[in-house]
Coordinates of C-alpha atoms and ligand atoms in Angstrom, one line a residue:
M1 CA -16.2 -17.4 -39.4
F2 CA -15.9 -20.5 -37.3
N3 CA -12.2 -19.9 -36.7
K4 CA -12.8 -16.3 -35.8
K5 CA -15.3 -17.3 -33.1
I6 CA -12.8 -19.8 -31.6
F7 CA -10.3 -17.0 -31.6
V8 CA -12.6 -14.7 -29.7
I9 CA -13.5 -17.4 -27.2
A10 CA -9.8 -18.2 -26.6
G11 CA -9.1 -14.5 -26.2
V12 CA -11.8 -14.1 -23.6
A13 CA -10.5 -17.2 -21.7
V14 CA -7.0 -15.7 -21.7
F15 CA -8.4 -12.4 -20.4
L16 CA -10.3 -14.1 -17.6
F17 CA -7.3 -16.2 -16.7
A18 CA -5.1 -13.1 -16.5
A19 CA -7.8 -11.2 -14.6
F20 CA -7.9 -14.0 -12.0
F21 CA -4.2 -13.8 -11.4
V22 CA -4.2 -10.1 -11.2
S23 CA -6.8 -10.1 -8.6
A24 CA -5.6 -13.2 -6.7
N25 CA -3.0 -11.4 -4.7
H26 CA -5.3 -8.9 -3.0
S27 CA -8.6 -10.7 -3.6
W28 CA -9.6 -10.3 0.0
G29 CA -10.9 -6.8 -0.9
N30 CA -10.0 -3.8 -3.0
Y31 CA -9.8 -1.3 -0.1
H32 CA -7.7 1.8 -0.5
W33 CA -7.3 5.3 0.7
G34 CA -9.6 7.8 -1.0
R35 CA -7.7 10.5 -2.8
T36 CA -8.5 13.0 -5.5
A37 CA -4.9 13.1 -6.8
N38 CA -1.9 10.8 -7.2
S39 CA 0.6 10.4 -5.8
F40 CA -0.3 10.8 -2.2
T41 CA 1.6 10.9 1.1
L42 CA 0.5 8.8 4.1
E43 CA 1.8 9.6 7.5
L44 CA 3.1 6.8 9.8
G45 CA 2.8 8.0 13.4
N46 CA 5.8 6.9 15.4
N47 CA 4.6 5.4 18.6
V48 CA 7.4 2.8 18.9
S49 CA 10.4 2.5 21.2
E50 CA 13.8 3.6 20.0
K51 CA 14.8 0.0 19.2
W52 CA 12.2 0.1 16.4
T53 CA 13.0 3.5 14.9
E54 CA 15.5 2.4 12.2
Y55 CA 13.1 -0.4 11.1
L56 CA 10.2 2.0 10.9
N57 CA 12.4 4.3 8.8
T58 CA 13.4 1.5 6.6
T59 CA 9.8 0.5 6.0
A60 CA 8.8 4.1 5.2
T61 CA 11.6 4.3 2.7
D62 CA 10.8 0.9 1.2
W63 CA 7.1 1.6 0.5
S64 CA 7.9 5.1 -0.8
L65 CA 9.7 3.5 -3.8
S66 CA 6.1 3.2 -5.0
A67 CA 5.2 5.5 -7.9
V68 CA 1.8 6.2 -6.5
L69 CA 2.5 6.9 -2.8
D70 CA 5.0 8.0 -0.2
T71 CA 5.0 6.9 3.4
V72 CA 6.6 9.3 5.9
V73 CA 7.3 8.9 9.6
A74 CA 5.6 11.6 11.6
A75 CA 5.1 12.3 15.3
G76 CA 2.8 9.8 16.9
K77 CA -0.7 10.7 18.0
A78 CA -1.8 7.4 19.4
G79 CA -1.3 8.3 23.0
N80 CA -0.3 5.3 25.1
P81 CA 1.0 2.8 22.6
R82 CA -0.7 0.0 24.6
N83 CA -4.1 1.5 23.6
C84 CA -2.9 2.9 20.3
K85 CA -5.8 5.1 19.5
A86 CA -6.3 5.4 15.7
T87 CA -6.4 8.8 14.1
N88 CA -8.4 9.6 10.9
G89 CA -6.4 10.0 7.7
R90 CA -3.2 8.3 8.8
V91 CA -1.6 5.2 10.3
E92 CA -0.4 5.0 13.9
V93 CA 2.4 2.5 14.3
C94 CA 2.6 1.3 17.9
G95 CA 4.9 -0.9 19.8
A96 CA 4.4 -2.2 23.4
S97 CA 4.5 -5.4 25.4
Y98 CA 1.1 -6.7 24.6
G99 CA 1.7 -10.0 26.4
F100 CA 2.1 -13.6 25.2
N101 CA -1.2 -13.4 23.4
G102 CA 0.0 -15.3 20.3
W103 CA 0.6 -12.5 17.9
L104 CA 3.8 -10.9 16.7
G105 CA 2.1 -8.1 14.9
I106 CA -1.3 -6.9 13.7
A107 CA -2.6 -4.4 11.3
Q108 CA -6.0 -2.9 11.5
I109 CA -7.8 -0.8 8.9
W110 CA -11.1 1.0 9.3
I111 CA -13.2 0.9 6.2
S112 CA -16.1 3.1 5.0
G113 CA -17.5 1.8 1.8
E114 CA -14.3 0.9 -0.1
H115 CA -12.1 3.5 1.5
I116 CA -9.6 3.2 4.3
I117 CA -10.3 5.9 6.9
K118 CA -7.6 5.1 9.3
G119 CA -5.1 2.4 10.2
V120 CA -3.1 1.0 13.1
T121 CA -0.2 -1.4 13.3
K122 CA 1.0 -3.0 16.5
V123 CA 4.3 -4.8 17.1
N124 CA 4.4 -7.0 20.2
D125 CA 7.6 -6.4 22.2
T126 CA 6.7 -9.3 24.5
Y127 CA 8.0 -11.5 21.6
F128 CA 10.5 -9.0 20.1
D129 CA 12.3 -8.9 23.4
T130 CA 13.0 -12.7 23.2
A131 CA 16.1 -14.1 21.5
T132 CA 14.1 -15.7 18.7
Y133 CA 12.6 -12.5 17.5
D134 CA 15.0 -9.8 18.6
K135 CA 16.7 -9.8 15.2
P136 CA 16.8 -7.2 12.4
E137 CA 15.2 -9.6 9.9
W138 CA 12.1 -10.2 12.1
R139 CA 11.7 -6.5 12.9
N140 CA 12.0 -5.6 9.2
F141 CA 9.7 -8.3 8.1
V142 CA 6.9 -7.7 10.5
M143 CA 7.1 -3.9 10.3
C144 CA 7.1 -4.0 6.5
Q145 CA 4.2 -6.4 6.3
E146 CA 1.9 -4.6 8.8
V147 CA 2.4 -1.2 7.1
G148 CA 1.8 -2.9 3.7
H149 CA -1.6 -4.0 5.0
T150 CA -2.5 -0.4 5.8
L151 CA -1.8 0.5 2.1
G152 CA -4.4 -2.1 1.0
L153 CA -2.2 -5.1 0.4
G154 CA -3.0 -8.7 1.5
H155 CA -0.6 -11.5 1.9
T156 CA 1.0 -13.0 -1.2
D157 CA 1.4 -16.3 0.5
E158 CA 0.3 -17.7 3.9
D159 CA 2.5 -20.7 4.3
F160 CA 5.2 -20.2 6.9
Y161 CA 7.3 -23.2 5.7
N162 CA 7.7 -22.8 1.9
A163 CA 10.3 -20.9 0.0
N164 CA 10.7 -17.2 0.5
T165 CA 9.5 -15.2 -2.5
G166 CA 11.4 -12.0 -1.8
T167 CA 8.6 -9.9 -0.3
C168 CA 7.7 -9.1 3.3
M169 CA 4.0 -9.8 2.3
D170 CA 4.9 -13.5 2.2
Y171 CA 4.7 -15.5 5.5
T172 CA 8.0 -17.2 6.5
N173 CA 9.7 -19.0 9.3
D174 CA 13.0 -17.2 8.5
P175 CA 12.8 -13.7 6.9
A176 CA 16.5 -13.5 6.3
R177 CA 16.7 -16.6 4.1
D178 CA 17.2 -16.1 0.4
D179 CA 15.7 -18.9 -1.6
G180 CA 16.7 -17.3 -4.9
A181 CA 14.2 -14.4 -5.1
G182 CA 15.7 -12.4 -2.2
D183 CA 14.9 -12.4 1.5
N184 CA 11.5 -11.4 2.9
Q185 CA 12.4 -8.2 4.7
H186 CA 11.2 -5.7 2.1
P187 CA 8.6 -5.2 -0.6
N188 CA 9.4 -6.4 -4.1
S189 CA 8.5 -5.0 -7.5
H190 CA 5.3 -7.1 -7.6
D191 CA 4.0 -5.3 -4.4
H192 CA 4.7 -2.0 -6.1
E193 CA 2.8 -3.1 -9.2
M194 CA -0.1 -4.1 -7.0
L195 CA -0.2 -0.7 -5.5
E196 CA -0.1 0.9 -8.9
Q197 CA -3.2 -1.1 -9.8
I198 CA -5.0 -0.4 -6.6
Y199 CA -4.4 3.3 -6.9
A200 CA -4.7 3.7 -10.7
H201 CA -8.1 5.4 -10.4
L202 CA -8.9 8.7 -8.6
D203 CA -11.7 9.2 -6.1
S204 CA -14.0 12.1 -5.4
V205 CA -13.1 12.1 -1.7
N206 CA -9.8 12.3 0.2
T207 CA -9.7 10.0 3.2
V208 CA -5.9 10.1 3.4
G209 CA -4.8 13.1 5.6
S210 CA -8.5 13.8 6.3
S211 CA -9.6 14.3 9.9
D212 CA -13.3 13.7 9.0
G213 CA -13.0 10.4 7.1
G214 CA -13.8 12.2 3.8
S215 CA -17.2 13.3 5.0
G216 CA -16.3 17.0 4.7
S217 CA -16.7 16.8 1.0
G218 CA -20.4 15.8 1.5
K219 CA -19.8 12.5 -0.3
G220 CA -17.8 10.4 2.2
N221 CA -19.6 8.6 5.0
G222 CA -16.7 8.5 7.5
K223 CA -17.6 9.2 11.0
G224 CA -14.6 11.1 12.4
N225 CA -12.6 9.6 15.2
K226 CA -15.7 8.2 16.9
F227 CA -15.8 5.6 14.2
G228 CA -15.3 2.2 15.8
V229 CA -14.1 3.6 19.1
G230 CA -14.8 1.7 22.3
I231 CA -13.8 -1.7 20.9
D232 CA -10.8 -3.3 22.6
L233 CA -9.0 -4.3 19.4
D234 CA -6.0 -5.8 21.2
N235 CA -8.3 -8.7 22.1
P236 CA -8.8 -11.4 19.4
S237 CA -12.3 -12.0 20.6
E238 CA -13.1 -8.4 19.5
W239 CA -11.8 -8.8 16.0
G240 CA -15.1 -10.3 14.6
R241 CA -15.4 -13.0 12.1
A242 CA -12.4 -14.9 10.8
I243 CA -12.5 -14.8 7.0
K244 CA -9.2 -16.4 6.0
K245 CA -6.9 -19.2 7.3
D246 CA -3.2 -19.6 6.8
A247 CA -1.6 -22.8 5.4
Q248 CA -1.1 -24.0 9.0
G249 CA -4.8 -23.6 9.7
K250 CA -4.7 -20.5 11.9
D251 CA -6.9 -17.5 11.2
S252 CA -5.0 -14.7 9.4
L253 CA -7.7 -12.2 8.6
F254 CA -10.8 -11.0 10.6
V255 CA -13.6 -8.6 9.9
R256 CA -15.8 -6.8 12.4
D257 CA -18.9 -5.2 10.9
L258 CA -19.7 -1.9 12.4
G259 CA -22.9 -1.4 10.4
K260 CA -23.7 1.1 7.6
G261 CA -21.0 -0.2 5.3
E262 CA -18.3 0.3 8.0
K263 CA -15.9 -2.4 9.0
V264 CA -12.6 -3.0 10.8
F265 CA -10.3 -5.6 9.2
T266 CA -7.5 -7.2 11.4
F267 CA -4.5 -8.9 9.8
V268 CA -2.5 -11.1 12.1
I269 CA 0.9 -12.6 12.0
W270 CA 1.3 -15.3 14.7
A271 CA 4.4 -16.1 16.6
R272 CA 5.6 -19.6 15.8
Ligands
ZN1 ZN1 -11.4 4.6 -4.9
ZN2 ZN1 0.0 -9.9 7.6

């Protein structure tokens, strides 16, 4: 009897330990696209210059290796990539010279409840046109990571100076370096497992591909394209509250509360 009790307690401890590690990698939130069936297809609107096209295509192919989703490059709807207007139900990928504002790339997702309604990624050509960053490994790394955020993934590691772990979701000072687990230019199998966990359940609403943020079903509370419009989201002062810092002490994740359970999250990767 006594031994059995010990066994049960040990079992619970092991379970909690395992649960902690499972959630640790995307513990910033469990946000995801609402969908009534798996797998699903997410459009990546192409609003980047020709120099970026092959990297955007590579990223779309990389994330499509997932068993639960496909990402496909589609015609951009963002208008002027400088403003990069978000469109419900999809992700707009924008590239422009946003200036020496500190960031190489950002990813923004609009959330209603726990569902992603729309997403935007921006790559900053002001830096990518410099010799330091005008390299395939930096373009692959940043594009892959920003699109990864719009699928619901966080960073697996936020130290720019430790060993590369073989995924683009890991901060690095040299994406091309292989420290034994592969370079950091693409997702790894762990990222794909995370996606399988995040998308294991089904929802009663579709926000992916939906122009009304899922509200057409009567159950979503998305607000169409007016949701969060009028905020200049290029400007760090508009990103809201910083909720996470990287290993070098810089803010890596922000949230701006729009009220009524609606939020915009901004993930940042800073130029070194
Ligand atoms: Zn859900
Ligand atoms: Zn990031």
